[in-house]
CSV table of C-alpha atoms in Angstrom, one decimal:
chain,number,residue,atom,x,y,z
D,8,MET,CA,67.3,-134.3,-93.0
D,9,THR,CA,70.9,-135.3,-93.6
D,10,GLU,CA,73.0,-136.6,-90.8
D,11,ASN,CA,76.8,-136.0,-91.2
D,12,TYR,CA,78.5,-135.4,-87.9
D,13,VAL,CA,80.8,-136.5,-85.1
D,14,GLN,CA,79.5,-136.0,-81.6
D,15,ARG,CA,81.6,-136.6,-78.5
D,16,PHE,CA,80.1,-137.7,-75.1
D,17,LEU,CA,81.3,-138.5,-71.6
D,18,LEU,CA,80.0,-141.1,-69.2
D,19,GLU,CA,80.6,-138.7,-66.3
D,20,LYS,CA,80.4,-141.0,-63.3
D,21,LEU,CA,82.7,-143.5,-64.9
D,22,ASP,CA,85.1,-141.2,-66.7
D,23,ILE,CA,84.7,-143.1,-70.0
D,24,ARG,CA,84.9,-140.9,-73.1
D,25,GLY,CA,83.4,-141.6,-76.4
D,26,ALA,CA,82.0,-140.3,-79.7
D,27,VAL,CA,79.4,-141.2,-82.3
D,28,VAL,CA,79.9,-140.6,-86.1
D,29,ARG,CA,77.1,-140.7,-88.6
D,30,LEU,CA,77.3,-140.2,-92.4
D,31,ASP,CA,74.6,-140.4,-95.0
D,32,SER,CA,74.6,-137.8,-97.8
D,33,VAL,CA,78.4,-137.2,-97.4
D,34,TRP,CA,79.0,-140.9,-97.6
D,35,GLN,CA,76.8,-141.2,-100.7
D,36,GLN,CA,78.7,-138.3,-102.3
D,37,LEU,CA,82.0,-140.0,-101.6
D,38,LEU,CA,80.7,-143.1,-103.4
D,39,THR,CA,79.5,-141.2,-106.5
D,40,ARG,CA,80.8,-142.6,-109.8
D,41,ARG,CA,82.9,-145.2,-108.0
D,42,ASN,CA,80.9,-148.5,-108.4
D,43,TYR,CA,82.7,-150.2,-105.6
D,44,PRO,CA,81.4,-153.7,-104.7
D,45,THR,CA,79.5,-154.0,-101.4
D,46,PRO,CA,82.3,-155.7,-99.5
D,47,VAL,CA,84.7,-152.8,-100.5
D,48,ILE,CA,82.0,-150.2,-99.5
D,49,GLU,CA,81.6,-151.8,-96.1
D,50,LEU,CA,85.4,-151.8,-95.4
D,51,LEU,CA,85.9,-148.3,-96.7
D,52,GLY,CA,82.9,-147.0,-94.7
D,53,GLN,CA,84.1,-148.5,-91.5
D,54,ILE,CA,87.6,-147.1,-91.9
D,55,SER,CA,86.2,-143.7,-92.9
D,56,ALA,CA,84.1,-143.7,-89.7
D,57,THR,CA,87.1,-144.7,-87.6
D,58,THR,CA,89.3,-142.0,-89.2
D,59,LEU,CA,86.7,-139.3,-88.4
D,60,LEU,CA,86.6,-140.4,-84.8
D,61,LEU,CA,90.4,-140.2,-84.6
D,62,ALA,CA,90.6,-136.9,-86.5
D,63,ASP,CA,88.1,-135.3,-84.2
D,64,ASN,CA,90.9,-135.2,-81.6
D,65,LEU,CA,93.1,-132.9,-83.6
D,66,LYS,CA,93.5,-129.7,-81.6
D,67,GLN,CA,95.1,-127.6,-84.4
D,68,PRO,CA,95.0,-127.5,-88.2
D,69,GLY,CA,96.4,-130.7,-89.6
D,70,ARG,CA,95.7,-133.7,-91.7
D,71,LEU,CA,95.3,-137.4,-90.7
D,72,THR,CA,95.9,-140.0,-93.4
D,73,ILE,CA,95.2,-143.6,-92.9
D,74,GLN,CA,96.2,-146.4,-95.3
D,75,LEU,CA,95.6,-150.1,-95.1
D,76,ARG,CA,97.8,-152.0,-97.5
D,77,GLY,CA,97.7,-155.7,-98.0
D,78,ASP,CA,98.3,-158.5,-100.5
D,79,GLY,CA,94.6,-159.5,-100.9
D,80,PRO,CA,92.0,-158.6,-103.6
D,81,VAL,CA,91.5,-155.3,-101.8
D,82,PRO,CA,95.2,-154.2,-101.6
D,83,LEU,CA,94.7,-150.5,-100.7
D,84,LEU,CA,92.3,-148.4,-98.7
D,85,VAL,CA,93.1,-144.7,-98.1
D,86,ILE,CA,91.3,-142.1,-96.0
D,87,ASP,CA,92.4,-138.5,-95.6
D,88,CYS,CA,90.8,-136.1,-93.2
D,89,ASN,CA,91.6,-132.7,-91.7
D,90,GLU,CA,90.8,-131.1,-88.4
D,91,ALA,CA,87.6,-129.6,-89.8
D,92,LEU,CA,86.5,-133.2,-90.6
D,93,ASN,CA,86.6,-132.7,-94.4
D,94,ILE,CA,87.2,-136.3,-95.6
D,95,ARG,CA,88.3,-138.0,-98.8
D,96,CYS,CA,88.7,-141.7,-99.4
D,97,MET,CA,89.5,-144.3,-102.1
D,98,ALA,CA,90.0,-148.0,-102.6
D,99,GLN,CA,91.7,-150.3,-105.0
D,100,HIS,CA,90.3,-153.8,-105.7
D,101,SER,CA,90.4,-156.6,-108.1
D,102,GLU,CA,87.6,-157.0,-110.6
D,103,GLU,CA,85.6,-159.7,-108.8
D,104,ILE,CA,85.0,-159.2,-105.1
D,105,ARG,CA,82.7,-161.5,-103.1
D,106,PRO,CA,81.7,-161.3,-99.4
D,107,ALA,CA,84.6,-162.7,-97.4
D,108,SER,CA,86.5,-162.3,-94.1
D,109,LEU,CA,88.7,-159.3,-93.5
D,110,ILE,CA,91.9,-161.4,-93.9
D,111,GLU,CA,90.6,-162.8,-97.2
D,112,LEU,CA,89.9,-159.3,-98.5
D,113,LEU,CA,92.9,-157.4,-97.3
D,114,GLY,CA,95.4,-160.3,-96.9
D,115,HIS,CA,98.5,-159.7,-94.9
D,116,GLY,CA,99.7,-156.1,-94.7
D,117,GLN,CA,100.2,-152.9,-92.7
D,118,LEU,CA,98.3,-150.1,-91.2
D,119,LEU,CA,100.0,-146.8,-92.1
D,120,LEU,CA,99.0,-143.7,-90.1
D,121,SER,CA,100.4,-140.2,-91.1
D,122,LEU,CA,99.8,-137.0,-89.1
D,123,ASP,CA,100.8,-133.8,-90.7
D,124,LEU,CA,100.7,-130.7,-88.5
D,125,PRO,CA,102.1,-127.2,-89.3
D,126,SER,CA,104.2,-127.4,-86.1
D,127,MET,CA,106.0,-130.5,-87.3
D,128,ARG,CA,109.1,-130.4,-89.6
D,129,GLN,CA,107.9,-133.5,-91.2
D,130,PRO,CA,104.7,-135.7,-90.8
D,131,TYR,CA,104.6,-138.2,-88.0
D,132,GLN,CA,104.2,-141.7,-89.5
D,133,SER,CA,103.4,-145.0,-87.8
D,134,PHE,CA,103.6,-148.4,-89.5
D,135,VAL,CA,102.1,-151.4,-87.7
D,136,PRO,CA,101.0,-154.9,-88.9
D,137,LEU,CA,97.4,-155.6,-89.5
D,138,VAL,CA,96.3,-157.4,-86.3
D,139,GLY,CA,92.6,-158.3,-85.8
D,140,ASP,CA,89.7,-160.0,-87.5
D,141,SER,CA,87.8,-156.8,-88.2
D,142,ILE,CA,88.4,-153.1,-88.9
D,143,ALA,CA,87.4,-152.4,-85.3
D,144,GLU,CA,89.9,-154.8,-83.9
D,145,ILE,CA,92.7,-153.5,-86.0
D,146,PHE,CA,92.3,-150.0,-84.6
D,147,GLU,CA,91.6,-151.2,-81.1
D,148,HIS,CA,94.9,-153.0,-81.2
D,149,TYR,CA,96.6,-149.9,-82.6
D,150,LEU,CA,95.3,-147.6,-79.8
D,151,LYS,CA,96.1,-150.1,-77.1
D,152,GLN,CA,99.7,-150.2,-78.3
D,153,SER,CA,100.1,-146.4,-78.9
D,154,GLU,CA,98.1,-144.9,-76.1
D,155,GLN,CA,98.1,-147.7,-73.5
D,156,LEU,CA,94.4,-147.2,-73.0
D,157,ALA,CA,91.7,-149.7,-73.8
D,158,ALA,CA,89.3,-148.6,-76.5
D,159,ARG,CA,86.4,-150.1,-78.5
D,160,PHE,CA,85.0,-149.4,-81.9
D,161,PHE,CA,81.6,-150.5,-83.1
D,162,LEU,CA,81.2,-149.8,-86.8
D,163,ALA,CA,78.7,-150.3,-89.7
D,164,ALA,CA,78.6,-149.3,-93.3
D,165,SER,CA,76.4,-149.7,-96.3
D,166,PRO,CA,75.9,-147.9,-99.7
D,167,ALA,CA,73.5,-145.6,-97.8
D,168,GLY,CA,75.6,-144.6,-94.8
D,169,ALA,CA,78.6,-145.2,-92.5
D,170,SER,CA,78.5,-144.9,-88.7
D,171,GLY,CA,80.5,-145.8,-85.6
D,172,LEU,CA,80.5,-145.7,-81.9
D,173,PHE,CA,83.9,-145.1,-80.0
D,174,LEU,CA,84.6,-145.7,-76.4
D,175,GLN,CA,87.8,-145.2,-74.5
D,176,LYS,CA,88.7,-146.0,-70.9
D,177,MET,CA,90.5,-143.2,-69.0
D,178,PRO,CA,93.2,-143.8,-66.4
D,179,SER,CA,90.7,-143.0,-63.5
D,180,THR,CA,87.9,-145.2,-64.8
D,181,ASP,CA,88.7,-148.1,-62.5
D,182,GLN,CA,89.0,-145.8,-59.5
D,183,ARG,CA,85.5,-144.6,-60.2
D,184,ASP,CA,84.0,-148.1,-60.6
D,185,THR,CA,86.0,-151.3,-60.9
D,186,ASP,CA,83.3,-152.9,-63.0
D,187,GLY,CA,82.4,-149.8,-65.0
D,188,TRP,CA,84.4,-150.5,-68.1
D,189,THR,CA,83.3,-154.1,-68.3
D,190,ARG,CA,79.7,-153.1,-67.9
D,191,ILE,CA,79.9,-150.4,-70.6
D,192,GLU,CA,81.7,-152.7,-73.0
D,193,ALA,CA,78.9,-155.3,-72.5
D,194,LEU,CA,76.2,-152.8,-73.1
D,195,ALA,CA,77.8,-151.4,-76.2
D,196,GLY,CA,78.3,-154.9,-77.5
D,197,THR,CA,74.6,-155.3,-77.8
D,198,VAL,CA,74.4,-152.7,-80.6
D,199,ARG,CA,73.3,-153.9,-84.0
D,200,PRO,CA,74.6,-152.6,-87.3
D,201,GLU,CA,71.1,-151.2,-88.3
D,202,GLU,CA,71.0,-149.2,-85.0
D,203,LEU,CA,74.4,-147.6,-85.7
D,204,LEU,CA,73.1,-146.7,-89.2
D,205,ASP,CA,69.6,-145.6,-88.4
D,206,LEU,CA,69.6,-144.0,-84.9
D,207,THR,CA,70.7,-140.5,-84.1
D,208,SER,CA,73.5,-140.2,-81.5
D,209,GLU,CA,71.0,-139.2,-78.8
D,210,GLU,CA,68.8,-142.2,-79.6
D,211,LEU,CA,71.7,-144.6,-79.7
D,212,LEU,CA,73.2,-143.5,-76.4
D,213,ALA,CA,69.8,-143.6,-74.7
D,214,ARG,CA,69.3,-147.1,-76.1
D,215,LEU,CA,72.6,-148.4,-74.8
D,216,PHE,CA,73.3,-146.4,-71.7
D,217,HIS,CA,70.0,-145.2,-70.4
D,218,GLU,CA,71.0,-145.9,-66.8
D,219,GLU,CA,74.3,-144.0,-67.1
D,220,THR,CA,74.9,-140.2,-66.8
D,221,VAL,CA,75.8,-139.2,-70.3
D,222,ARG,CA,77.1,-135.7,-71.1
D,223,LEU,CA,76.7,-134.8,-74.8
D,224,PHE,CA,78.9,-132.2,-76.5
D,225,ASP,CA,78.1,-130.2,-79.6
D,226,ARG,CA,78.0,-132.0,-82.9
D,227,LYS,CA,80.8,-131.3,-85.4
D,228,ALA,CA,79.8,-131.3,-89.1
D,229,VAL,CA,81.5,-133.7,-91.5
D,230,THR,CA,82.0,-132.5,-95.1
D,231,SER,CA,83.6,-133.9,-98.3
D,232,HIS,CA,84.9,-131.0,-100.4
D,233,SER,CA,87.7,-131.7,-102.8
D,234,PRO,CA,88.2,-128.6,-104.9
D,235,GLU,CA,89.3,-129.0,-108.5
D,236,ASP,CA,93.1,-128.3,-109.0
D,237,ARG,CA,93.5,-128.4,-112.8
D,238,GLU,CA,96.6,-126.2,-112.5
D,239,LYS,CA,98.4,-128.9,-110.4
D,240,VAL,CA,97.5,-131.6,-112.9
D,241,GLY,CA,98.7,-129.3,-115.8
D,242,ASN,CA,102.0,-128.8,-114.0
D,243,MET,CA,102.4,-132.6,-113.7
D,244,LEU,CA,101.9,-133.0,-117.4
D,245,LEU,CA,104.5,-130.3,-118.0
D,246,ALA,CA,106.9,-132.2,-115.8
D,247,LEU,CA,106.4,-135.3,-117.9
D,248,GLY,CA,107.6,-133.3,-120.9
D,249,ARG,CA,106.3,-132.4,-124.3
D,250,GLU,CA,107.4,-135.5,-126.1
D,251,GLU,CA,105.8,-138.0,-123.7
D,252,VAL,CA,102.5,-136.1,-123.4
D,253,TYR,CA,102.1,-135.6,-127.2
D,254,ALA,CA,102.9,-139.3,-127.7
D,255,ALA,CA,100.1,-140.3,-125.3
D,256,LEU,CA,97.8,-137.8,-127.0
D,257,ARG,CA,98.5,-139.4,-130.4
D,258,GLU,CA,97.8,-142.8,-129.0
D,259,ARG,CA,94.6,-142.0,-127.1
D,260,GLY,CA,93.1,-138.9,-128.6
D,261,GLU,CA,93.0,-137.2,-125.2
D,262,ILE,CA,94.8,-137.3,-121.9
D,263,VAL,CA,92.7,-138.5,-118.9
D,264,ILE,CA,94.1,-138.1,-115.4
D,265,ARG,CA,92.2,-139.7,-112.5
D,266,ASP,CA,92.4,-138.3,-109.0
D,267,ASP,CA,91.2,-141.3,-107.0
D,268,LEU,CA,91.3,-139.7,-103.6
D,269,GLY,CA,89.5,-136.5,-104.7
D,270,ASN,CA,87.1,-138.6,-106.9
D,271,ARG,CA,87.8,-136.3,-109.9
D,272,GLU,CA,88.7,-136.9,-113.5
D,273,TYR,CA,90.7,-134.3,-115.6
D,274,ARG,CA,90.5,-134.5,-119.4
D,275,PHE,CA,92.8,-132.7,-121.8
D,276,ASP,CA,92.1,-132.7,-125.5
D,277,LYS,CA,94.6,-131.5,-128.2
D,278,ALA,CA,93.5,-127.8,-127.8
D,279,ALA,CA,94.0,-128.0,-124.0
D,280,ILE,CA,97.5,-129.6,-124.4
D,281,ASP,CA,98.5,-127.1,-127.0
D,282,GLU,CA,97.5,-124.3,-124.7
D,283,LEU,CA,99.3,-125.9,-121.8
D,284,PHE,CA,102.6,-126.1,-123.7
D,285,SER,CA,102.2,-122.8,-125.5
D,286,ASN,CA,104.3,-120.9,-123.0
D,287,THR,CA,107.1,-123.4,-123.0
D,288,PRO,CA,110.0,-123.5,-125.5
D,289,GLY,CA,109.6,-125.5,-128.7
D,290,THR,CA,106.8,-126.3,-131.0
D,291,PRO,CA,104.4,-129.1,-130.3
D,292,PRO,CA,104.6,-132.0,-132.7
D,293,THR,CA,102.0,-132.3,-135.4
D,294,LEU,CA,99.3,-134.9,-134.7
D,295,HIS,CA,98.4,-137.3,-137.5
């Protein structure tokens, strides 16, 4: 049985909200044909889990895109998710990646968050420095600055799955119980990576908060569907122009366009290029 979902919950007596995200088959699908080194998989999985936890708060159709850019051997991580929790992701990395700290992998850089909603004239964008020694700390710092509310992320990822636990303190939490947030933080801090990856949301919350009153909401399925858009790629080639495209075709024998975020590869041989340009003025150059 596959487990790909986000499930919200509420610690009712404390007014602390949270959510659990679990990915297995969707995560494996996202990694197909990518051959990322394990340290990159772990980073990308943790950020993907975090992005899903944040995107689950979208109340209307929209798209949340998160980028981590740095000057280290992993200079770029991109995650894209809509309100239906359809997710895409990609990473760039140098050839040799060894296990290392976050700062050694990402280097110094920025967290870029873009929120695109139909109601907006242009996407909302936020750029903040990377502050923290882990992916969890980076996003905890971001939420503390943007929402003025304490939040915690507990994240884990491997080639087989990616998971996370999110907790956020509400304005009335301290009124309910002055020690409540501290106690819940301490309990959540005992979670192990293998528990995040292996336990269902019900099992995880029972393990961590068995003495608390936990209200579970319905699960929301996570998918990864990136439909082929060969027409868009063809239009891009047309925009490059006949001369440049045929020059590349002569040099390489075919045109290969890689869509990293959608994890697709588009190939155009001579026949496909001839057909593409057949409705445009001029005659394609002869290939030798």
